[in-house]
C-alpha positions as a LaTeX table, in Angstrom:
\begin{tabular}{lrrr}
\hline
Residue & $x$ (\AA) & $y$ (\AA) & $z$ (\AA) \\
\hline
Met1 & 83.60 & 76.34 & 25.62 \\
Thr2 & 82.00 & 78.54 & 23.29 \\
Phe3 & 79.31 & 77.25 & 20.95 \\
Lys4 & 78.36 & 78.91 & 17.55 \\
Pro5 & 74.96 & 80.05 & 16.83 \\
Ala6 & 74.22 & 77.25 & 14.85 \\
His7 & 75.33 & 74.68 & 17.39 \\
Leu8 & 73.44 & 76.73 & 20.11 \\
Leu9 & 70.27 & 76.38 & 18.20 \\
Val10 & 70.70 & 72.48 & 18.08 \\
Val11 & 71.04 & 73.17 & 21.81 \\
Leu12 & 68.40 & 75.13 & 22.42 \\
Leu13 & 65.84 & 73.46 & 20.47 \\
Ala14 & 67.07 & 69.86 & 22.15 \\
Val15 & 66.09 & 71.63 & 25.90 \\
Ala16 & 63.07 & 72.97 & 24.76 \\
Leu17 & 61.07 & 70.35 & 22.04 \\
Pro18 & 60.83 & 67.90 & 25.02 \\
Ala19 & 59.25 & 70.38 & 27.39 \\
Met20 & 56.80 & 71.37 & 24.43 \\
Ala21 & 55.79 & 67.42 & 23.92 \\
Gln22 & 54.65 & 67.73 & 27.30 \\
Asn23 & 51.94 & 70.10 & 26.82 \\
Val24 & 49.05 & 70.63 & 24.57 \\
Ala25 & 49.43 & 74.32 & 23.69 \\
Val26 & 50.23 & 77.47 & 25.61 \\
Val27 & 47.52 & 79.58 & 26.31 \\
Asn28 & 48.54 & 83.34 & 27.29 \\
Gly29 & 51.43 & 81.86 & 28.56 \\
Lys30 & 49.85 & 79.00 & 30.60 \\
Ala31 & 50.36 & 75.43 & 29.28 \\
Ile32 & 48.38 & 72.87 & 28.99 \\
Pro33 & 49.65 & 70.17 & 30.08 \\
Ser34 & 49.25 & 66.65 & 27.37 \\
Ala35 & 48.01 & 64.87 & 30.08 \\
Lys36 & 44.53 & 66.53 & 29.54 \\
Leu37 & 44.28 & 65.53 & 26.01 \\
Asp38 & 44.94 & 62.06 & 27.02 \\
Leu39 & 42.15 & 62.13 & 29.63 \\
Met40 & 40.04 & 63.52 & 27.05 \\
Leu41 & 40.93 & 61.14 & 24.33 \\
Lys42 & 40.45 & 58.16 & 26.98 \\
Gln43 & 36.96 & 59.29 & 27.46 \\
Ala44 & 35.65 & 59.49 & 23.99 \\
Lys45 & 37.22 & 56.12 & 23.06 \\
Ala46 & 35.21 & 54.77 & 26.22 \\
Gln47 & 32.14 & 56.32 & 24.54 \\
Gly48 & 33.17 & 54.42 & 21.12 \\
Gln49 & 34.71 & 56.73 & 19.38 \\
Gln50 & 38.50 & 56.10 & 17.25 \\
Asp51 & 41.81 & 57.69 & 18.05 \\
Ser52 & 41.90 & 59.60 & 14.87 \\
Pro53 & 44.20 & 62.93 & 13.92 \\
Gln54 & 40.67 & 64.58 & 13.38 \\
Leu55 & 39.76 & 63.64 & 17.06 \\
Arg56 & 43.07 & 65.04 & 18.63 \\
Ala57 & 42.58 & 67.87 & 17.10 \\
Ala58 & 38.92 & 68.67 & 17.83 \\
Val59 & 40.35 & 68.12 & 21.67 \\
Arg60 & 43.05 & 69.53 & 21.20 \\
Glu61 & 41.02 & 72.47 & 20.60 \\
Arg62 & 38.12 & 72.64 & 22.53 \\
Leu63 & 41.01 & 71.95 & 25.40 \\
Ile64 & 42.09 & 75.95 & 24.56 \\
Gly65 & 38.62 & 76.70 & 24.52 \\
Ile66 & 37.67 & 75.81 & 28.15 \\
Glu67 & 41.83 & 77.46 & 29.20 \\
Val68 & 40.28 & 80.80 & 27.63 \\
Leu69 & 37.23 & 80.72 & 29.36 \\
Thr70 & 38.86 & 79.87 & 32.21 \\
Gln71 & 41.26 & 82.52 & 32.47 \\
Glu72 & 38.39 & 84.73 & 31.81 \\
Ala73 & 36.39 & 83.68 & 34.58 \\
Glu74 & 39.67 & 83.94 & 37.33 \\
Lys75 & 40.05 & 87.26 & 35.25 \\
Ser76 & 36.49 & 88.55 & 36.93 \\
Gly77 & 37.20 & 86.91 & 40.22 \\
Leu78 & 34.45 & 84.15 & 39.77 \\
Ala79 & 37.18 & 81.99 & 41.77 \\
Ala80 & 36.49 & 84.03 & 44.71 \\
Asn81 & 32.81 & 83.72 & 44.89 \\
Ala82 & 31.28 & 81.95 & 47.58 \\
Glu83 & 28.82 & 79.68 & 45.59 \\
Val84 & 31.20 & 78.96 & 43.13 \\
Lys85 & 33.81 & 77.92 & 45.63 \\
Thr86 & 31.21 & 75.60 & 46.64 \\
Gln87 & 30.46 & 74.21 & 43.45 \\
Leu88 & 34.13 & 73.54 & 42.83 \\
Glu89 & 34.67 & 71.73 & 46.56 \\
Met90 & 31.66 & 69.85 & 45.53 \\
Asn91 & 33.17 & 68.19 & 42.15 \\
Arg92 & 36.03 & 67.95 & 44.00 \\
Gln93 & 34.83 & 65.66 & 46.59 \\
Ser94 & 32.81 & 63.82 & 43.54 \\
Ile95 & 35.85 & 63.34 & 41.51 \\
Leu96 & 37.91 & 61.92 & 44.71 \\
Ile97 & 34.29 & 59.67 & 46.03 \\
Asn98 & 34.33 & 58.16 & 42.13 \\
Ala99 & 37.97 & 57.41 & 42.25 \\
Leu100 & 37.84 & 55.74 & 45.83 \\
Leu101 & 35.06 & 53.58 & 44.54 \\
Arg102 & 36.53 & 52.01 & 41.62 \\
Asp103 & 39.90 & 51.84 & 43.27 \\
Tyr104 & 37.49 & 49.35 & 45.97 \\
Val105 & 35.85 & 47.40 & 43.13 \\
Glu106 & 39.62 & 46.69 & 41.30 \\
Lys107 & 40.69 & 45.50 & 44.53 \\
Asn108 & 37.81 & 43.37 & 45.22 \\
Pro109 & 36.61 & 42.23 & 42.70 \\
Val110 & 33.34 & 40.04 & 42.04 \\
Lys111 & 34.39 & 36.61 & 42.19 \\
Asp112 & 33.15 & 33.49 & 39.71 \\
Ala113 & 31.22 & 31.48 & 42.20 \\
Asp114 & 29.39 & 34.60 & 43.58 \\
Ile115 & 28.09 & 35.12 & 40.21 \\
Lys116 & 27.25 & 31.35 & 40.01 \\
Ala117 & 25.33 & 31.38 & 43.09 \\
Glu118 & 23.48 & 34.49 & 42.31 \\
Tyr119 & 22.56 & 33.21 & 39.21 \\
Asp120 & 21.38 & 29.96 & 40.39 \\
Lys121 & 19.31 & 31.91 & 42.90 \\
Val122 & 17.67 & 34.24 & 40.55 \\
Lys123 & 16.97 & 30.92 & 37.92 \\
Ala124 & 14.95 & 28.87 & 41.18 \\
Gln125 & 13.18 & 32.14 & 41.79 \\
Ala126 & 11.88 & 32.37 & 38.65 \\
Gly127 & 11.01 & 28.79 & 38.62 \\
Asp128 & 10.62 & 26.36 & 35.09 \\
Lys129 & 7.44 & 27.75 & 33.44 \\
Glu130 & 6.42 & 31.08 & 32.56 \\
Tyr131 & 2.71 & 32.23 & 31.87 \\
His132 & 0.79 & 34.59 & 29.53 \\
Ala133 & $-1.73$ & 36.23 & 31.74 \\
Tyr134 & $-3.90$ & 38.91 & 31.26 \\
His135 & $-5.94$ & 41.48 & 34.41 \\
Ile136 & $-8.13$ & 44.09 & 35.01 \\
Leu137 & $-7.36$ & 46.27 & 37.83 \\
Val138 & $-9.73$ & 48.27 & 39.87 \\
Asp139 & $-9.68$ & 50.12 & 43.33 \\
Lys140 & $-13.25$ & 48.15 & 44.88 \\
Glu141 & $-13.39$ & 44.66 & 45.31 \\
Asp142 & $-17.20$ & 45.32 & 43.91 \\
Asp143 & $-15.91$ & 46.87 & 40.99 \\
Ala144 & $-13.94$ & 43.50 & 40.49 \\
Lys145 & $-17.03$ & 41.17 & 41.26 \\
Ala146 & $-19.01$ & 43.11 & 38.76 \\
Ile147 & $-16.41$ & 42.62 & 36.06 \\
Ile148 & $-16.28$ & 38.44 & 37.27 \\
Ser149 & $-20.04$ & 38.67 & 36.88 \\
Lys150 & $-20.14$ & 40.27 & 33.35 \\
Leu151 & $-17.38$ & 37.84 & 32.31 \\
Lys152 & $-19.64$ & 34.74 & 33.25 \\
Ala153 & $-22.26$ & 36.22 & 31.26 \\
Gly154 & $-20.39$ & 35.99 & 27.79 \\
Ala155 & $-18.62$ & 39.28 & 28.17 \\
Lys156 & $-15.11$ & 40.09 & 26.51 \\
Phe157 & $-12.37$ & 40.47 & 28.65 \\
Glu158 & $-10.72$ & 42.53 & 26.08 \\
Glu159 & $-13.50$ & 45.05 & 26.22 \\
Leu160 & $-14.09$ & 45.21 & 30.17 \\
Ala161 & $-10.13$ & 45.90 & 30.52 \\
Lys162 & $-10.91$ & 49.21 & 28.98 \\
Gln163 & $-11.58$ & 50.37 & 32.60 \\
Ser164 & $-8.12$ & 48.56 & 34.29 \\
Lys165 & $-6.65$ & 51.13 & 36.50 \\
Asp166 & $-3.52$ & 49.69 & 34.75 \\
Thr167 & $-3.08$ & 51.76 & 31.64 \\
Gly168 & $-0.53$ & 50.00 & 30.03 \\
Ser169 & $-1.85$ & 46.46 & 29.68 \\
Ala170 & $-5.35$ & 48.35 & 29.59 \\
Ala171 & $-4.58$ & 49.38 & 25.89 \\
Lys172 & $-3.43$ & 45.73 & 25.15 \\
Gly173 & $-7.14$ & 44.45 & 26.17 \\
Gly174 & $-5.21$ & 43.65 & 30.12 \\
Asp175 & $-2.44$ & 41.53 & 28.25 \\
Leu176 & 0.83 & 41.30 & 30.77 \\
Asp177 & 2.79 & 39.11 & 27.90 \\
Trp178 & 4.78 & 35.74 & 28.81 \\
Ala179 & 6.46 & 36.46 & 32.65 \\
Ser180 & 7.83 & 34.11 & 35.39 \\
Pro181 & 5.00 & 34.50 & 38.66 \\
Gly182 & 8.06 & 36.02 & 40.51 \\
Thr183 & 7.85 & 39.04 & 38.66 \\
Phe184 & 4.58 & 39.45 & 40.33 \\
Val185 & 3.22 & 40.89 & 43.53 \\
Ala186 & 2.81 & 37.34 & 46.11 \\
Pro187 & $-0.95$ & 37.38 & 45.96 \\
Phe188 & $-1.23$ & 38.23 & 42.03 \\
Ser189 & 1.41 & 35.32 & 41.28 \\
Gln190 & 0.02 & 32.73 & 43.62 \\
Ala191 & $-3.45$ & 33.13 & 42.17 \\
Leu192 & $-1.89$ & 32.96 & 38.75 \\
Val193 & $-0.56$ & 29.31 & 39.20 \\
Ala194 & $-3.58$ & 28.11 & 40.95 \\
Leu195 & $-5.42$ & 29.00 & 37.48 \\
Gln196 & $-6.07$ & 26.45 & 34.45 \\
Lys197 & $-5.44$ & 27.65 & 30.55 \\
Gly198 & $-8.35$ & 29.81 & 29.70 \\
Gln199 & $-9.88$ & 30.26 & 33.37 \\
Ile200 & $-10.91$ & 33.44 & 35.03 \\
Thr201 & $-10.35$ & 33.52 & 38.96 \\
Glu202 & $-13.65$ & 33.56 & 40.84 \\
Thr203 & $-12.83$ & 36.20 & 43.09 \\
Pro204 & $-11.07$ & 39.74 & 43.37 \\
Val205 & $-7.56$ & 39.12 & 43.96 \\
Lys206 & $-6.08$ & 42.12 & 46.39 \\
Thr207 & $-2.48$ & 43.08 & 46.37 \\
Glu208 & $-1.32$ & 46.93 & 47.24 \\
Phe209 & $-1.98$ & 47.94 & 44.23 \\
Gly210 & $-6.35$ & 47.35 & 43.94 \\
Tyr211 & $-8.32$ & 44.44 & 43.15 \\
His212 & $-7.80$ & 42.61 & 40.00 \\
Val213 & $-9.69$ & 39.89 & 38.00 \\
Ile214 & $-6.60$ & 37.52 & 36.32 \\
Lys215 & $-7.31$ & 35.18 & 33.39 \\
Leu216 & $-4.70$ & 32.67 & 32.67 \\
Glu217 & $-4.39$ & 32.35 & 28.70 \\
Asp218 & $-1.45$ & 29.64 & 28.40 \\
Val219 & 1.40 & 27.93 & 30.42 \\
Arg220 & 5.17 & 27.04 & 28.92 \\
Thr221 & 8.57 & 26.49 & 29.73 \\
Ala222 & 10.11 & 29.04 & 30.52 \\
Lys223 & 13.35 & 29.76 & 28.73 \\
Phe224 & 16.39 & 31.16 & 30.82 \\
Pro225 & 19.21 & 32.87 & 29.46 \\
Thr226 & 22.48 & 31.47 & 30.15 \\
Leu227 & 24.88 & 32.42 & 32.26 \\
Glu228 & 27.33 & 33.86 & 30.00 \\
Glu229 & 23.94 & 36.07 & 28.86 \\
Val230 & 23.86 & 37.33 & 32.17 \\
Lys231 & 27.12 & 37.54 & 33.66 \\
Pro232 & 27.76 & 41.34 & 32.87 \\
Gln233 & 24.13 & 42.50 & 34.76 \\
Ile234 & 24.82 & 39.80 & 37.15 \\
Thr235 & 28.32 & 41.38 & 38.24 \\
Glu236 & 27.65 & 45.25 & 37.96 \\
Gly237 & 24.58 & 44.15 & 40.50 \\
Leu238 & 26.69 & 42.30 & 42.66 \\
Gln239 & 29.49 & 44.95 & 42.52 \\
Asn240 & 26.77 & 47.54 & 43.69 \\
Gln241 & 25.78 & 45.71 & 46.53 \\
Lys242 & 29.56 & 45.47 & 47.49 \\
Val243 & 29.77 & 48.92 & 47.39 \\
Gln244 & 27.12 & 49.59 & 49.32 \\
Ile245 & 28.43 & 47.47 & 52.18 \\
Tyr246 & 31.34 & 48.99 & 52.04 \\
Gln247 & 29.64 & 52.79 & 52.41 \\
Gln248 & 27.99 & 51.26 & 55.43 \\
Ala249 & 31.00 & 49.95 & 56.93 \\
Leu250 & 32.78 & 53.41 & 56.91 \\
Leu251 & 29.81 & 55.76 & 57.83 \\
Lys252 & 29.44 & 53.57 & 60.62 \\
Lys253 & 32.33 & 54.01 & 61.57 \\
Ala254 & 32.80 & 57.83 & 61.09 \\
Lys255 & 32.51 & 59.98 & 64.21 \\
Ile256 & 29.30 & 62.24 & 63.17 \\
Gln257 & 28.37 & 65.06 & 65.57 \\
\hline
\end{tabular}
C-alpha cells in the first residue's frame, strides 16, 4: 500500500500532534512536559490566582526561561559542582519529605471527635471570664514595692507604667487589654483573679520575667469563639501533633550509628 503526499502528511500530523500535546515547548531539542505547566498552575491557583490564557502564557514563558538557564548551567558543568550536588540532594529530600507527610496526613485525618475534645479542653482552660488588667514590670522587688507605695500615695498608674520593662504595655500605660487568666503565667493569673475591680496588688508578684504590680480594671463574661470558627486552627494543630508523633516513631525505629 502506498500513500499519496497529502495522505502521508495527514498520517504524520496524526502521530506528531499527540506527542506535541504532551509538551509545553521544546527548547534546543529538549521537551518541557505539560506536567510541569500543570503543577505550576496548581500552585498559582492555590495562591489565589485564576486560571486564564494569560496565566498559562506567563507560566509557559517562565518554564522556557527556566529550561534555557538550566541547560546553560549544565553546559557550564555546574551540575558536577560538589556544593551544587549537595543542594540538589537536599532539595530532593525536602520534596520527598513533604510528599511523605502530606500522604500521612491524608491517610490519618484528624477525627471530629478529637477536634471537639480539644475545643472543650481549651474552652475549659480559658474559663468563663475575661479580665482587663494593667501591670508594671520591673527587675527588683524593692522597685516594685516603691511603685506600690507611690500608687497608694496617689500617683497615677499610667505615669508610673512608663518605667515598665514591658515596653509594649508601657506605651499604653500598662494596659494588657482583655484576656483570660490562662493566657498569663500562673503567679500572675492567680494574683489577678484574687483582685477586685479597681484594686492593685498589695505586694509585688514574682514571675520568671521579674516583679509585677498588677491593677484589675474590669471583669466580664468571656466571649469564646464557636467550634466552627476555630475548627481550622484546631485541626491544623492536631495534625501537627500527629505528624510530630509519626516523626518521633520513625526516629525511634531508625538504626543510628
